[in-house]
Short mmCIF file of C-alpha atoms and ligand atoms in Angstrom, two decimals:
data_model
loop_
_atom_site.label_atom_id
_atom_site.label_comp_id
_atom_site.label_asym_id
_atom_site.label_seq_id
_atom_site.Cartn_x
_atom_site.Cartn_y
_atom_site.Cartn_z
CA MET A 1 75.48 108.01 112.46
CA GLY A 2 78.55 110.24 112.70
CA LEU A 3 78.86 113.21 110.42
CA ILE A 4 80.57 112.61 107.09
CA PRO A 5 82.66 115.78 106.97
CA LEU A 6 82.96 118.22 104.09
CA THR A 7 86.57 118.98 104.98
CA GLU A 8 89.06 118.11 107.66
CA PRO A 9 92.85 118.44 107.63
CA LEU A 10 95.14 115.41 107.83
CA LEU A 11 97.96 116.31 110.22
CA ASN A 12 99.53 112.95 111.03
CA GLY A 13 102.91 113.43 109.35
CA ARG A 14 105.71 115.36 111.07
CA GLU A 15 103.48 118.35 111.96
CA LEU A 16 103.64 117.82 115.73
CA GLU A 17 107.39 117.19 115.69
CA TYR A 18 108.16 120.39 113.76
CA VAL A 19 105.80 122.60 115.79
CA THR A 20 107.34 121.17 118.97
CA GLU A 21 110.77 122.11 117.67
CA CYS A 22 109.62 125.74 117.28
CA ILE A 23 108.51 125.84 120.90
CA GLN A 24 111.54 124.04 122.30
CA THR A 25 113.93 126.34 120.42
CA ASN A 26 111.97 129.57 121.04
CA TRP A 27 111.60 130.25 117.29
CA VAL A 28 107.89 130.99 117.46
CA SER A 29 107.67 134.29 115.58
CA SER A 30 108.26 135.10 111.93
CA LEU A 31 111.99 134.39 111.81
CA GLY A 32 113.18 130.79 111.80
CA ARG A 33 114.26 127.92 109.66
CA PHE A 34 110.80 126.71 108.74
CA VAL A 35 109.73 130.00 107.13
CA THR A 36 112.67 130.04 104.72
CA GLN A 37 112.42 126.31 104.08
CA PHE A 38 108.67 126.48 103.41
CA GLU A 39 109.16 129.41 100.99
CA LYS A 40 111.92 127.58 99.13
CA ASP A 41 110.18 124.20 99.03
CA PHE A 42 106.72 125.49 98.12
CA ALA A 43 108.13 127.69 95.34
CA ALA A 44 109.99 124.63 94.01
CA PHE A 45 106.78 122.60 94.18
CA CYS A 46 105.15 125.26 91.95
CA HIS A 47 108.21 125.27 89.65
CA CYS A 48 108.80 128.89 90.64
CA SER A 49 112.04 130.58 91.64
CA HIS A 50 110.60 132.64 94.52
CA GLY A 51 108.10 132.14 97.33
CA ILE A 52 106.99 134.79 99.83
CA ALA A 53 105.13 133.35 102.82
CA VAL A 54 102.32 135.48 104.24
CA SER A 55 99.67 135.27 106.92
CA ASN A 56 96.74 134.18 104.72
CA GLY A 57 95.57 133.81 101.13
CA THR A 58 93.66 137.08 101.08
CA VAL A 59 96.74 139.14 101.90
CA ALA A 60 98.71 137.10 99.35
CA LEU A 61 96.36 138.54 96.72
CA HIS A 62 96.57 142.04 98.18
CA LEU A 63 100.37 141.86 98.34
CA ALA A 64 100.64 140.78 94.69
CA LEU A 65 98.37 143.64 93.60
CA ALA A 66 100.29 146.14 95.76
CA ALA A 67 103.63 144.93 94.36
CA LEU A 68 102.27 145.57 90.85
CA ARG A 69 101.33 149.12 91.90
CA ILE A 70 97.66 148.57 91.16
CA GLY A 71 95.47 151.22 92.79
CA PRO A 72 92.73 153.82 92.38
CA GLY A 73 91.53 154.32 88.81
CA ASP A 74 92.68 150.86 87.75
CA GLU A 75 90.44 147.95 86.78
CA VAL A 76 91.17 144.30 87.51
CA ILE A 77 89.22 141.49 85.84
CA VAL A 78 87.97 138.88 88.32
CA PRO A 79 85.54 135.98 87.89
CA THR A 80 82.22 136.57 89.62
CA LEU A 81 82.09 132.91 90.67
CA THR A 82 84.82 132.75 93.29
CA PHE A 83 85.34 133.22 97.00
CA VAL A 84 84.76 136.86 97.89
CA ALA A 85 88.41 137.43 98.89
CA THR A 86 89.47 137.59 95.23
CA ALA A 87 87.38 140.73 94.64
CA ASN A 88 87.91 142.19 98.11
CA ALA A 89 91.70 142.17 97.65
CA VAL A 90 91.24 144.34 94.55
CA ARG A 91 89.04 146.74 96.53
CA TYR A 92 91.68 147.03 99.29
CA THR A 93 94.00 148.68 96.74
CA GLY A 94 91.36 151.20 95.68
CA ALA A 95 91.10 149.60 92.22
CA THR A 96 87.82 148.36 90.75
CA PRO A 97 87.16 144.65 90.30
CA VAL A 98 85.41 144.04 86.98
CA LEU A 99 83.34 140.90 87.44
CA VAL A 100 83.15 138.49 84.53
CA ASP A 101 81.06 135.43 83.71
CA SER A 102 82.17 131.79 83.82
CA ASP A 103 82.81 129.18 81.19
CA PRO A 104 79.96 126.65 81.54
CA TYR A 105 82.30 123.64 81.31
CA THR A 106 85.34 124.57 83.47
CA TRP A 107 83.36 126.94 85.77
CA ASN A 108 86.35 129.29 85.48
CA LEU A 109 86.87 132.68 83.76
CA ASP A 110 85.40 132.68 80.26
CA PRO A 111 88.21 134.01 78.01
CA ALA A 112 85.74 135.57 75.53
CA ALA A 113 84.03 137.45 78.36
CA VAL A 114 87.44 138.60 79.62
CA ALA A 115 88.39 139.93 76.17
CA ALA A 116 85.10 141.85 76.06
CA ALA A 117 85.70 143.35 79.52
CA VAL A 118 89.11 144.91 78.78
CA THR A 119 89.13 148.74 78.79
CA HIS A 120 91.90 151.35 78.72
CA ARG A 121 91.87 151.20 82.54
CA THR A 122 92.40 147.43 82.83
CA ARG A 123 95.71 146.57 84.51
CA ALA A 124 95.40 142.91 85.48
CA ILE A 125 93.44 139.67 85.25
CA ILE A 126 92.99 137.32 88.23
CA PRO A 127 92.07 133.83 86.99
CA VAL A 128 90.84 131.62 89.83
CA HIS A 129 91.33 127.85 89.58
CA ILE A 130 87.97 127.14 91.13
CA TYR A 131 87.48 124.03 93.29
CA GLY A 132 90.84 122.70 92.05
CA HIS A 133 90.35 122.81 88.27
CA PRO A 134 92.72 125.13 86.39
CA ALA A 135 91.40 128.01 84.32
CA ASP A 136 92.09 127.86 80.58
CA MET A 137 95.26 129.97 80.84
CA ASP A 138 96.57 130.22 77.25
CA PRO A 139 93.75 132.44 75.91
CA LEU A 140 93.93 134.53 79.10
CA LEU A 141 97.72 134.94 78.83
CA ASP A 142 97.22 135.87 75.19
CA ILE A 143 94.72 138.62 76.05
CA ALA A 144 97.13 139.82 78.75
CA ARG A 145 100.03 140.00 76.29
CA ARG A 146 97.97 141.87 73.70
CA HIS A 147 96.81 144.48 76.22
CA ASN A 148 99.93 144.58 78.40
CA LEU A 149 98.15 143.30 81.52
CA TRP A 150 99.45 141.54 84.61
CA VAL A 151 98.19 138.06 85.41
CA ILE A 152 97.79 137.01 89.06
CA GLU A 153 96.61 133.44 89.53
CA ASP A 154 94.35 132.88 92.51
CA ALA A 155 95.46 129.31 93.15
CA ALA A 156 94.09 129.22 96.71
CA GLU A 157 92.09 126.08 95.88
CA ALA A 158 94.45 124.40 93.47
CA HIS A 159 97.88 123.50 94.92
CA GLY A 160 99.43 121.03 92.48
CA ALA A 161 96.76 121.36 89.77
CA GLU A 162 98.23 121.31 86.27
CA TYR A 163 97.54 123.21 83.07
CA LYS A 164 98.98 121.46 79.99
CA GLY A 165 101.43 119.67 82.27
CA GLN A 166 102.54 122.80 84.15
CA ARG A 167 101.72 123.40 87.80
CA VAL A 168 99.44 126.36 88.52
CA GLY A 169 100.90 129.36 90.32
CA GLY A 170 103.80 129.85 87.93
CA LEU A 171 101.75 130.47 84.79
CA GLY A 172 101.22 134.22 85.29
CA HIS A 173 103.31 136.97 86.91
CA PHE A 174 102.26 136.02 90.44
CA GLY A 175 100.53 132.98 91.91
CA CYS A 176 98.67 133.27 95.23
CA PHE A 177 97.93 130.38 97.55
CA SER A 178 96.01 129.89 100.80
CA PHE A 179 96.82 127.42 103.57
CA TYR A 180 93.58 127.85 105.48
CA GLY A 181 92.42 124.80 107.44
CA ASN A 182 90.29 123.38 104.64
CA LYS A 183 92.73 123.89 101.74
CA ILE A 184 94.82 121.20 99.98
CA ILE A 185 97.58 121.75 102.55
CA THR A 186 97.19 123.87 105.68
CA THR A 187 99.20 125.99 108.09
CA GLY A 188 96.09 126.85 110.13
CA GLU A 189 95.96 130.28 108.55
CA GLY A 190 98.57 131.13 105.95
CA GLY A 191 99.34 132.01 102.39
CA MET A 192 102.11 132.26 99.81
CA VAL A 193 102.91 134.41 96.81
CA VAL A 194 105.07 132.70 94.16
CA THR A 195 106.72 134.20 91.11
CA ASN A 196 109.52 133.65 88.62
CA ASP A 197 110.37 137.36 88.47
CA PRO A 198 113.16 138.33 90.91
CA ASP A 199 112.19 142.03 90.90
CA LEU A 200 108.55 141.29 91.70
CA ALA A 201 109.65 138.85 94.41
CA GLN A 202 111.83 141.51 96.00
CA LYS A 203 109.02 144.07 95.86
CA ALA A 204 106.58 141.65 97.52
CA GLN A 205 109.11 140.65 100.21
CA PHE A 206 109.73 144.34 100.94
CA LEU A 207 106.06 145.34 101.18
CA LYS A 208 105.20 142.30 103.32
CA ASP A 209 107.53 143.47 106.12
CA HIS A 210 106.54 147.14 106.59
CA ALA A 211 108.47 148.23 103.48
CA MET A 212 111.63 148.45 105.53
CA SER A 213 114.74 149.40 103.60
CA PRO A 214 116.96 146.33 103.20
CA VAL A 215 120.06 148.51 103.76
CA LYS A 216 118.86 150.97 106.42
CA ARG A 217 117.04 149.45 109.39
CA TYR A 218 113.83 151.17 110.47
CA TRP A 219 113.85 153.34 107.36
CA HIS A 220 110.55 152.95 105.47
CA PRO A 221 110.52 154.63 102.05
CA GLU A 222 106.83 153.83 101.61
CA ILE A 223 103.85 152.34 103.40
CA GLY A 224 104.08 148.57 103.72
CA PHE A 225 102.23 145.89 105.64
CA ASN A 226 102.81 143.25 108.28
CA TYR A 227 101.78 140.17 106.31
CA ARG A 228 104.40 137.83 107.81
CA MET A 229 103.86 134.12 108.47
CA THR A 230 105.06 132.66 111.77
CA ASN A 231 107.65 129.90 112.06
CA ILE A 232 104.98 127.76 113.77
CA GLN A 233 102.68 128.09 110.77
CA ALA A 234 105.58 127.36 108.43
CA ALA A 235 106.51 124.29 110.52
CA LEU A 236 103.04 122.92 109.79
CA GLY A 237 103.50 123.89 106.15
CA VAL A 238 106.83 122.08 105.77
CA ALA A 239 105.33 118.91 107.26
CA GLN A 240 102.22 119.18 105.05
CA LEU A 241 104.33 119.79 101.97
CA GLU A 242 106.32 116.60 102.61
CA ARG A 243 103.07 114.73 101.96
CA ILE A 244 101.38 116.94 99.39
CA ASP A 245 101.61 114.36 96.59
CA TYR A 246 99.85 111.83 98.82
CA LEU A 247 97.22 114.38 99.93
CA ILE A 248 96.45 115.24 96.29
CA GLU A 249 96.39 111.59 95.28
CA LEU A 250 93.85 110.87 98.06
CA ARG A 251 91.57 113.59 96.66
CA ARG A 252 91.96 112.26 93.12
CA GLN A 253 91.23 108.73 94.31
CA HIS A 254 88.07 109.96 96.06
CA ALA A 255 87.07 111.77 92.86
CA ARG A 256 87.48 108.53 90.87
CA GLN A 257 85.17 106.72 93.29
CA TYR A 258 82.56 109.50 93.17
CA ALA A 259 82.69 109.53 89.36
CA ALA A 260 82.38 105.74 89.09
CA GLU A 261 79.40 105.66 91.46
CA LEU A 262 77.57 108.76 90.20
CA GLN A 263 78.24 108.34 86.47
CA GLY A 264 75.02 108.30 84.50
CA VAL A 265 72.65 109.44 87.28
CA PRO A 266 70.22 111.71 85.38
CA GLY A 267 70.37 115.28 86.64
CA ILE A 268 73.79 115.00 88.29
CA THR A 269 76.59 116.69 86.36
CA LEU A 270 80.05 115.62 87.46
CA PRO A 271 82.95 118.08 87.81
CA PRO A 272 85.10 118.84 84.78
CA GLU A 273 88.57 117.62 84.00
CA ALA A 274 89.55 119.07 80.64
CA ASP A 275 91.99 117.01 78.59
CA TRP A 276 94.60 119.73 79.22
CA ALA A 277 94.00 119.72 82.97
CA LYS A 278 94.88 117.92 86.16
CA ASN A 279 92.10 118.68 88.64
CA VAL A 280 93.12 118.36 92.30
CA TYR A 281 89.45 118.26 93.39
CA TRP A 282 89.84 120.62 96.34
CA MET A 283 86.06 120.22 96.65
CA TYR A 284 84.39 117.38 94.79
CA SER A 285 81.60 119.40 93.18
CA VAL A 286 78.47 118.45 91.25
CA LEU A 287 75.57 120.27 89.62
CA ILE A 288 72.03 119.20 90.46
CA GLU A 289 70.02 119.79 87.28
CA GLY A 290 66.30 119.86 86.50
CA ASP A 291 65.80 116.18 85.68
CA TYR A 292 67.18 114.98 89.02
CA GLY A 293 63.77 115.59 90.59
CA PHE A 294 65.00 117.39 93.71
CA SER A 295 66.51 120.86 93.86
CA ARG A 296 70.07 121.47 94.98
CA ASP A 297 68.81 122.81 98.31
CA GLU A 298 66.55 119.78 98.84
CA VAL A 299 69.49 117.49 98.12
CA MET A 300 71.66 119.34 100.64
CA ALA A 301 68.93 119.21 103.31
CA GLY A 302 68.30 115.50 102.64
CA LEU A 303 71.99 114.68 102.95
CA LYS A 304 72.34 116.78 106.10
CA ALA A 305 69.49 114.85 107.74
CA GLN A 306 71.54 111.70 107.20
CA GLY A 307 74.74 113.14 108.61
CA VAL A 308 76.37 114.16 105.33
CA ASP A 309 77.91 117.63 105.34
CA THR A 310 77.84 119.55 102.05
CA ARG A 311 78.20 123.14 100.90
CA PRO A 312 76.53 125.22 98.19
CA PHE A 313 78.62 126.91 95.49
CA PHE A 314 79.67 130.50 96.15
CA TYR A 315 77.16 133.26 95.47
CA PRO A 316 78.27 135.19 92.40
CA ILE A 317 80.08 138.27 93.73
CA HIS A 318 78.05 140.66 91.55
CA THR A 319 74.90 139.66 93.48
CA MET A 320 76.20 140.61 96.94
CA PRO A 321 75.67 144.08 98.48
CA PRO A 322 79.16 145.60 98.15
CA TYR A 323 79.32 144.64 94.47
CA GLN A 324 75.69 144.80 93.31
CA SER A 325 75.19 146.73 90.08
CA GLY A 326 72.26 145.03 88.40
CA GLN A 327 74.75 143.25 86.12
CA ARG A 328 73.57 139.85 84.80
CA LEU A 329 76.15 137.08 84.46
CA PRO A 330 73.90 134.16 83.57
CA VAL A 331 76.35 131.25 83.47
CA ALA A 332 77.74 131.96 86.93
CA GLU A 333 74.24 132.61 88.31
CA GLU A 334 73.08 129.24 87.00
CA LEU A 335 76.16 127.37 88.30
CA SER A 336 75.77 129.02 91.69
CA LYS A 337 72.16 127.81 91.98
CA LYS A 338 72.86 124.24 90.87
CA GLY A 339 76.29 123.61 92.32
CA MET A 340 77.21 121.87 95.55
CA ASN A 341 80.39 120.55 97.14
CA LEU A 342 80.24 116.97 98.39
CA PRO A 343 82.38 115.66 101.27
CA SER A 344 85.98 116.17 100.16
CA ALA A 345 88.08 115.59 103.27
CA PRO A 346 91.28 113.61 102.66
CA THR A 347 90.26 111.50 105.69
CA LEU A 348 87.14 110.06 104.00
CA THR A 349 86.84 106.30 103.75
CA GLU A 350 85.62 104.32 100.75
CA ASP A 351 82.53 103.39 102.78
CA GLN A 352 81.71 107.00 103.58
CA ILE A 353 81.90 108.03 99.92
CA GLY A 354 79.86 104.94 99.07
CA THR A 355 77.17 106.05 101.54
CA VAL A 356 76.99 109.54 100.02
CA CYS A 357 76.73 108.12 96.51
CA SER A 358 74.05 105.57 97.36
CA ILE A 359 71.88 108.26 98.99
CA LEU A 360 72.27 110.37 95.82
CA ARG A 361 71.62 107.42 93.46
CA GLU A 362 68.59 106.18 95.35
CA LYS A 363 67.34 109.72 96.04
CA ALA A 364 66.86 108.66 99.65
CA LEU A 365 66.43 112.30 100.54
CA ARG A 366 63.17 112.55 102.46
CA THR A 367 63.95 113.81 105.92
C1 PLP B 401 90.41 130.40 100.47
C2 PLP B 401 90.44 131.34 99.31
C3 PLP B 401 91.04 132.62 99.39
C4 PLP B 401 91.46 133.26 100.67
O1 PLP B 401 92.31 132.58 101.46
P1 PLP B 401 92.35 132.85 103.04
O2 PLP B 401 93.61 132.14 103.43
O3 PLP B 401 91.13 132.26 103.62
O4 PLP B 401 92.47 134.32 103.26
C5 PLP B 401 91.12 133.37 98.23
N1 PLP B 401 90.62 132.94 97.07
C6 PLP B 401 90.02 131.75 96.96
C7 PLP B 401 89.49 131.33 95.63
C8 PLP B 401 89.88 130.92 98.08
O5 PLP B 401 89.24 129.76 97.98
#
């Protein structure tokens, strides 16, 4: 039996045509029509006025923090249950990530825990829309307003997800996206910073390209970065973006099938979709609880033996060596132990999802 993949990009739109154009016209580096078009179109998709394309999602986060002048002595509130890049980007600036527990229902930043973590050093909050479900933004934006904090959304997993009818990315001061190969849309490697603030956009654009003076070439008033995206990457991005609604709808359709087939299986908790949320199901994720009869790791091994690729939830960042402090964040620790991502590739067939679900329903897990 062939492997049922966890993720796999779908590149059968105009990707090849646009990349070929880059090569035939020599526009292979970071100038070219696709970079500007991708920035404009992706920002519009997020209902934002500005998009700044960068080389990956991690540097998108770093660039946003750098543009906000966050650095040594500052604290930035980050969920502990996220991909490590969210916290690492804070460390790159010299600031301290303050790791906070999750809400047990949305798996995202718990607003009460955020409020309790604010100190006189706090400068920003980075809500992460984990696995495609938006964080509960209103209470977070409220805390930010009360304490005069910046809000940077880490929307690397949530292109097109909606909070109370609004697309993620444009809800805070900056939104950061990744276009890594397994994300909702891909440019191979790539990222984007979006914002509605023209001054912040200009600052990010400036820092991304070596902080070169826009009026005096090769004059650098401060230390910037080379975080540019290539025209070839952007060509992929433009083609992917033409089909993003379809790519999201495929994931939502797969989620509906999973939910219908796994509903009511004791010990399997399905992923959230709050009534204020549109989940884009970047990874269709479930919790394996006590009464299922097999542990999460046994379920993963049993599926693997039958050709089904899965992935465990992230380890909470506060448990890994660079961030260990003896801190206990029990909700995230629990989610991390129970959670797994089921096959979520847009290329999955109804039969493949049916196979995964019947193995889980029948607990046909012995290897
Ligand atoms: C993928 C991801 C990133 C980093 O993106 P890269 O493009 O891989 O650098 C950051 N945050 C989260 C939550 C992610 O899932």
